[in-house]
PDB file of C-alpha atoms in Angstrom:
ATOM      1  CA  MET A  11       0.000   0.000   0.000  1.00 58.00           C
ATOM      2  CA  TYR A  12       1.289   3.429  -0.892  1.00 72.00           C
ATOM      3  CA  ASP A  13       1.115   6.566   1.223  1.00 73.00           C
ATOM      4  CA  LYS A  14      -1.902   8.741   0.554  1.00 85.00           C
ATOM      5  CA  ILE A  15      -0.994  12.048  -1.052  1.00 91.00           C
ATOM      6  CA  GLU A  16      -2.129  14.934   1.106  1.00 91.00           C
ATOM      7  CA  GLY A  17      -1.771  18.634   0.404  1.00 92.00           C
ATOM      8  CA  ASP A  18       1.240  20.586   1.596  1.00 94.00           C
ATOM      9  CA  ARG A  19       3.418  17.512   2.280  1.00 96.00           C
ATOM     10  CA  TYR A  20       6.756  16.279   0.928  1.00 97.00           C
ATOM     11  CA  TYR A  21       7.020  13.033  -1.038  1.00 96.00           C
ATOM     12  CA  HIS A  22       9.538  10.868  -2.812  1.00 96.00           C
ATOM     13  CA  ILE A  23       7.795   9.702  -6.000  1.00 95.00           C
ATOM     14  CA  PHE A  24       9.393   6.935  -8.038  1.00 94.00           C
ATOM     15  CA  ASN A  25       8.686   4.314 -10.640  1.00 93.00           C
ATOM     16  CA  GLN A  26      10.529   1.875 -12.838  1.00 93.00           C
ATOM     17  CA  ALA A  27      10.133   0.157 -16.165  1.00 92.00           C
ATOM     18  CA  ASN A  28       7.636  -2.614 -16.641  1.00 89.00           C
ATOM     19  CA  GLY A  29       9.924  -5.561 -17.306  1.00 86.00           C
ATOM     20  CA  MET A  30      13.544  -5.409 -18.336  1.00 82.00           C
ATOM     21  CA  ILE A  31      13.335  -2.457 -20.709  1.00 90.00           C
ATOM     22  CA  ASP A  32      14.744   1.053 -20.622  1.00 94.00           C
ATOM     23  CA  ILE A  33      12.163   3.806 -20.305  1.00 95.00           C
ATOM     24  CA  PHE A  34      14.824   6.200 -21.587  1.00 96.00           C
ATOM     25  CA  LYS A  35      16.352   4.555 -24.680  1.00 94.00           C
ATOM     26  CA  GLU A  36      18.001   7.645 -26.169  1.00 95.00           C
ATOM     27  CA  SER A  37      19.270  10.939 -24.834  1.00 96.00           C
ATOM     28  CA  ARG A  38      16.318  12.751 -26.457  1.00 96.00           C
ATOM     29  CA  ASN A  39      13.907  10.832 -24.192  1.00 97.00           C
ATOM     30  CA  TYR A  40      15.183  12.508 -21.011  1.00 98.00           C
ATOM     31  CA  PRO A  41      14.401  16.163 -21.853  1.00 98.00           C
ATOM     32  CA  PHE A  42      11.059  15.081 -23.312  1.00 98.00           C
ATOM     33  CA  PHE A  43      10.136  13.437 -19.993  1.00 98.00           C
ATOM     34  CA  ILE A  44      11.384  16.470 -18.033  1.00 98.00           C
ATOM     35  CA  ASP A  45       9.234  18.798 -20.167  1.00 98.00           C
ATOM     36  CA  LYS A  46       6.190  16.583 -19.606  1.00 97.00           C
ATOM     37  CA  MET A  47       6.995  16.358 -15.899  1.00 97.00           C
ATOM     38  CA  GLU A  48       7.040  20.151 -15.656  1.00 98.00           C
ATOM     39  CA  TYR A  49       3.845  20.500 -17.706  1.00 98.00           C
ATOM     40  CA  HIS A  50       1.779  17.914 -15.840  1.00 97.00           C
ATOM     41  CA  LEU A  51       3.121  18.179 -12.296  1.00 97.00           C
ATOM     42  CA  THR A  52       3.875  21.823 -11.527  1.00 97.00           C
ATOM     43  CA  PRO A  53       0.178  22.772 -11.397  1.00 97.00           C
ATOM     44  CA  VAL A  54      -0.286  20.335  -8.477  1.00 97.00           C
ATOM     45  CA  CYS A  55       3.130  20.248  -6.794  1.00 97.00           C
ATOM     46  CA  GLU A  56       6.442  22.006  -6.321  1.00 98.00           C
ATOM     47  CA  ILE A  57       9.326  19.953  -7.679  1.00 98.00           C
ATOM     48  CA  LEU A  58      12.421  20.075  -5.482  1.00 98.00           C
ATOM     49  CA  ALA A  59      14.678  17.481  -7.105  1.00 98.00           C
ATOM     50  CA  PHE A  60      14.668  14.620  -9.584  1.00 98.00           C
ATOM     51  CA  CYS A  61      16.817  11.959 -11.178  1.00 98.00           C
ATOM     52  CA  LEU A  62      16.096   9.973 -14.325  1.00 98.00           C
ATOM     53  CA  LEU A  63      17.919   6.697 -14.895  1.00 97.00           C
ATOM     54  CA  LYS A  64      17.553   4.404 -17.908  1.00 95.00           C
ATOM     55  CA  ASP A  65      14.919   2.241 -16.242  1.00 94.00           C
ATOM     56  CA  GLN A  66      13.469   4.451 -13.493  1.00 95.00           C
ATOM     57  CA  PHE A  67      12.691   7.950 -12.300  1.00 96.00           C
ATOM     58  CA  HIS A  68      12.698   9.651  -8.901  1.00 97.00           C
ATOM     59  CA  ILE A  69      11.036  12.965  -8.048  1.00 98.00           C
ATOM     60  CA  ILE A  70      11.123  14.814  -4.721  1.00 98.00           C
ATOM     61  CA  LEU A  71       8.181  17.164  -4.406  1.00 98.00           C
ATOM     62  CA  LYS A  72       5.894  19.121  -2.162  1.00 98.00           C
ATOM     63  CA  SER A  73       2.220  18.638  -2.964  1.00 97.00           C
ATOM     64  CA  LYS A  74       0.041  21.701  -3.285  1.00 97.00           C
ATOM     65  CA  GLU A  75      -3.319  22.062  -1.540  1.00 95.00           C
ATOM     66  CA  GLU A  76      -5.139  20.037  -4.173  1.00 94.00           C
ATOM     67  CA  PRO A  77      -7.423  17.019  -3.906  1.00 93.00           C
ATOM     68  CA  GLU A  78      -5.506  13.753  -4.053  1.00 91.00           C
ATOM     69  CA  SER A  79      -7.473  12.803  -7.167  1.00 93.00           C
ATOM     70  CA  LYS A  80      -6.121  15.844  -9.022  1.00 95.00           C
ATOM     71  CA  ILE A  81      -2.521  14.974  -8.075  1.00 94.00           C
ATOM     72  CA  LEU A  82      -3.014  11.333  -9.056  1.00 92.00           C
ATOM     73  CA  ASP A  83      -4.510  12.456 -12.378  1.00 95.00           C
ATOM     74  CA  ALA A  84      -1.427  14.611 -13.051  1.00 96.00           C
ATOM     75  CA  PHE A  85       0.873  11.614 -12.576  1.00 94.00           C
ATOM     76  CA  ASN A  86      -1.376   9.354 -14.608  1.00 93.00           C
ATOM     77  CA  ASN A  87      -1.359  11.944 -17.411  1.00 95.00           C
ATOM     78  CA  LEU A  88       2.449  12.129 -17.277  1.00 96.00           C
ATOM     79  CA  HIS A  89       2.741   8.339 -17.471  1.00 94.00           C
ATOM     80  CA  SER A  90       0.126   8.067 -20.197  1.00 95.00           C
ATOM     81  CA  GLU A  91       1.532  10.802 -22.433  1.00 96.00           C
ATOM     82  CA  TYR A  92       5.103   9.572 -22.089  1.00 96.00           C
ATOM     83  CA  THR A  93       4.071   5.948 -22.689  1.00 95.00           C
ATOM     84  CA  GLN A  94       2.052   6.823 -25.790  1.00 96.00           C
ATOM     85  CA  SER A  95       4.931   8.843 -27.269  1.00 97.00           C
ATOM     86  CA  TYR A  96       7.466   6.146 -26.383  1.00 97.00           C
ATOM     87  CA  ASN A  97       5.320   3.351 -27.817  1.00 96.00           C
ATOM     88  CA  LYS A  98       4.801   5.275 -31.045  1.00 96.00           C
ATOM     89  CA  ALA A  99       8.503   6.121 -31.390  1.00 96.00           C
ATOM     90  CA  TYR A 100       9.675   2.558 -30.722  1.00 96.00           C
ATOM     91  CA  ASN A 101       6.819   0.658 -32.361  1.00 96.00           C
ATOM     92  CA  ARG A 102       5.659  -1.079 -29.208  1.00 93.00           C
ATOM     93  CA  SER A 103       2.465  -1.373 -27.191  1.00 93.00           C
ATOM     94  CA  GLY A 104       1.501  -1.913 -23.588  1.00 91.00           C
ATOM     95  CA  ASP A 105       2.384  -0.415 -20.246  1.00 92.00           C
ATOM     96  CA  LEU A 106       5.801   1.187 -19.987  1.00 93.00           C
ATOM     97  CA  PHE A 107       5.795   1.666 -16.221  1.00 91.00           C
ATOM     98  CA  GLU A 108       5.454  -0.957 -13.513  1.00 85.00           C
ATOM     99  CA  ASP A 109       2.645   0.778 -11.598  1.00 76.00           C
ATOM    100  CA  SER A 110       0.932   4.095 -11.530  1.00 76.00           C
ATOM    101  CA  PHE A 111       3.783   5.322  -9.291  1.00 85.00           C
ATOM    102  CA  LYS A 112       5.205   4.639  -5.863  1.00 90.00           C
ATOM    103  CA  ARG A 113       5.405   7.265  -3.162  1.00 92.00           C
ATOM    104  CA  LYS A 114       6.844   7.731   0.294  1.00 94.00           C
ATOM    105  CA  LEU A 115       5.902  10.522   2.658  1.00 95.00           C
ATOM    106  CA  ILE A 116       8.897  12.548   3.875  1.00 95.00           C
ATOM    107  CA  GLU A 117       8.143  13.716   7.404  1.00 94.00           C
ATOM    108  CA  SER A 118      11.208  15.693   8.492  1.00 93.00           C
ATOM    109  CA  ASN A 119      13.709  18.169   7.072  1.00 93.00           C
ATOM    110  CA  GLU A 120      16.547  15.731   7.818  1.00 91.00           C
ATOM    111  CA  LEU A 121      14.831  12.993   5.804  1.00 93.00           C
ATOM    112  CA  LEU A 122      14.029  15.497   3.045  1.00 96.00           C
ATOM    113  CA  LYS A 123      17.703  16.481   2.775  1.00 95.00           C
ATOM    114  CA  ASN A 124      18.827  12.855   2.855  1.00 92.00           C
ATOM    115  CA  THR A 125      16.297  11.879   0.180  1.00 95.00           C
ATOM    116  CA  ILE A 126      17.525  14.682  -2.091  1.00 96.00           C
ATOM    117  CA  LEU A 127      21.130  13.531  -1.563  1.00 95.00           C
ATOM    118  CA  HIS A 128      20.230   9.888  -2.198  1.00 93.00           C
ATOM    119  CA  THR A 129      18.277  10.789  -5.351  1.00 96.00           C
ATOM    120  CA  HIS A 130      21.141  12.811  -6.808  1.00 96.00           C
ATOM    121  CA  HIS A 131      23.595   9.986  -6.080  1.00 94.00           C
ATOM    122  CA  LEU A 132      21.661   7.247  -7.871  1.00 95.00           C
ATOM    123  CA  PRO A 133      23.760   7.589 -11.070  1.00 95.00           C
ATOM    124  CA  ILE A 134      26.922   7.082  -9.000  1.00 92.00           C
ATOM    125  CA  ALA A 135      25.439   4.142  -7.078  1.00 90.00           C
ATOM    126  CA  SER A 136      24.395   2.499 -10.350  1.00 91.00           C
ATOM    127  CA  GLY A 137      27.890   2.913 -11.804  1.00 90.00           C
ATOM    128  CA  THR A 138      26.668   5.202 -14.574  1.00 92.00           C
ATOM    129  CA  VAL A 139      29.036   8.057 -13.623  1.00 93.00           C
ATOM    130  CA  LYS A 140      31.745   8.726 -11.059  1.00 91.00           C
ATOM    131  CA  HIS A 141      30.904  12.372 -10.382  1.00 91.00           C
ATOM    132  CA  ILE A 142      27.456  13.793  -9.798  1.00 91.00           C
ATOM    133  CA  MET A 143      28.182  16.909 -11.874  1.00 92.00           C
ATOM    134  CA  SER A 144      28.777  14.818 -14.985  1.00 94.00           C
ATOM    135  CA  TYR A 145      25.270  13.321 -14.984  1.00 97.00           C
ATOM    136  CA  PRO A 146      22.902  15.551 -17.001  1.00 96.00           C
ATOM    137  CA  TRP A 147      19.572  13.924 -16.049  1.00 97.00           C
ATOM    138  CA  SER A 148      19.344  14.857 -12.396  1.00 97.00           C
ATOM    139  CA  SER A 149      18.456  18.194 -10.893  1.00 98.00           C
ATOM    140  CA  TYR A 150      21.845  18.650  -9.178  1.00 98.00           C
ATOM    141  CA  ASN A 151      23.377  20.898 -11.855  1.00 97.00           C
ATOM    142  CA  GLU A 152      20.122  22.774 -12.344  1.00 96.00           C
ATOM    143  CA  ILE A 153      20.021  23.578  -8.628  1.00 97.00           C
ATOM    144  CA  MET A 154      23.663  24.710  -8.678  1.00 97.00           C
ATOM    145  CA  ASP A 155      23.430  27.042 -11.691  1.00 95.00           C
ATOM    146  CA  ASP A 156      21.561  30.318 -12.133  1.00 91.00           C
ATOM    147  CA  ASP A 157      19.502  29.479 -15.215  1.00 94.00           C
ATOM    148  CA  ILE A 158      15.724  29.782 -15.097  1.00 95.00           C
ATOM    149  CA  THR A 159      14.152  26.604 -13.754  1.00 96.00           C
ATOM    150  CA  PHE A 160      10.794  25.158 -12.738  1.00 97.00           C
ATOM    151  CA  LEU A 161      12.506  23.601  -9.696  1.00 98.00           C
ATOM    152  CA  GLU A 162      12.157  25.122  -6.250  1.00 98.00           C
ATOM    153  CA  ARG A 163      15.880  25.941  -6.284  1.00 97.00           C
ATOM    154  CA  ASP A 164      15.802  28.683  -3.652  1.00 97.00           C
ATOM    155  CA  PHE A 165      13.955  26.453  -1.201  1.00 97.00           C
ATOM    156  CA  VAL A 166      16.380  23.553  -1.732  1.00 97.00           C
ATOM    157  CA  LEU A 167      19.445  25.755  -1.294  1.00 97.00           C
ATOM    158  CA  GLU A 168      17.901  27.329   1.813  1.00 97.00           C
ATOM    159  CA  LEU A 169      17.196  23.834   3.167  1.00 96.00           C
ATOM    160  CA  PHE A 170      20.958  23.169   2.940  1.00 95.00           C
ATOM    161  CA  ASN A 171      21.715  26.784   4.033  1.00 95.00           C
ATOM    162  CA  ASP A 172      23.396  27.731   0.721  1.00 95.00           C
ATOM    163  CA  SER A 173      24.973  26.312  -2.428  1.00 96.00           C
ATOM    164  CA  ALA A 174      28.321  25.674  -0.734  1.00 95.00           C
ATOM    165  CA  ASN A 175      26.677  23.501   1.944  1.00 94.00           C
ATOM    166  CA  PHE A 176      24.532  21.828  -0.740  1.00 95.00           C
ATOM    167  CA  ALA A 177      27.692  20.822  -2.638  1.00 94.00           C
ATOM    168  CA  ALA A 178      29.511  19.822   0.568  1.00 92.00           C
ATOM    169  CA  ALA A 179      26.593  17.656   1.712  1.00 92.00           C
ATOM    170  CA  HIS A 180      26.644  15.843  -1.641  1.00 92.00           C
ATOM    171  CA  GLU A 181      30.383  15.252  -1.334  1.00 90.00           C
ATOM    172  CA  ALA A 182      29.971  13.920   2.223  1.00 88.00           C
ATOM    173  CA  PHE A 183      27.113  11.661   1.118  1.00 86.00           C
ATOM    174  CA  LYS A 184      29.244  10.239  -1.697  1.00 81.00           C
ATOM    175  CA  SER A 185      31.814   8.931   0.774  1.00 79.00           C
ATOM    176  CA  ASN A 186      29.245   7.996   3.442  1.00 73.00           C
ATOM    177  CA  PRO A 187      25.716   7.198   2.153  1.00 65.00           C
ATOM    178  CA  SER A 188      24.397   7.031   5.722  1.00 64.00           C
ATOM    179  CA  PHE A 189      25.394  10.700   6.176  1.00 61.00           C
ATOM    180  CA  ILE A 190      22.481  12.881   7.224  1.00 59.00           C
ATOM    181  CA  PRO A 191      23.123  16.628   7.027  1.00 59.00           C
ATOM    182  CA  THR A 192      22.105  18.211  10.318  1.00 53.00           C
ATOM    183  CA  PHE A 193      23.514  21.732  10.106  1.00 48.00           C
ATOM    184  CA  GLU A 194      21.141  24.364  11.427  1.00 43.00           C
ATOM    185  CA  GLN A 195      20.006  27.619   9.880  1.00 37.00           C
ATOM    186  CA  GLN A 196      22.305  30.477  10.889  1.00 32.00           C
TER     187      GLN A 196
END
């Protein structure tokens, strides 16, 4: 059973491929999914962080004060639109994702920080890259730069106090995945 999605709460949303396929076959699939994620999800939630791997995605978000049915519809629309485009492009049919989506309630700032760190480190843990900055399909670089973004960059950086602490926490997590940043606001 998955956690109910309530308004004004933080969640780790994730899903993986149905079977042993890649949901992101080519590099062009990633920005397409990100665009659809922004389009479908930002009306019902604030996106804090994300990471897309070949066979799965992870999104850290804060739900807006919307009925659960509206939030679920947004995710179902994201899955449906991406699946339809993918199936058309690769001449396949059927479900692309394992389930609608999985979700875990994040109930503290410490867990929120740790979940963001864990999410950004998935490409390293999977052996895809050695350095987080070299992976283009997570929100790490987007949070660290000054370009316009749909992410809640200011909130995330404030959660870690600033960009220097954000980067330092990621470096500490890389060498110790049980690391939980506990620095306090100054």
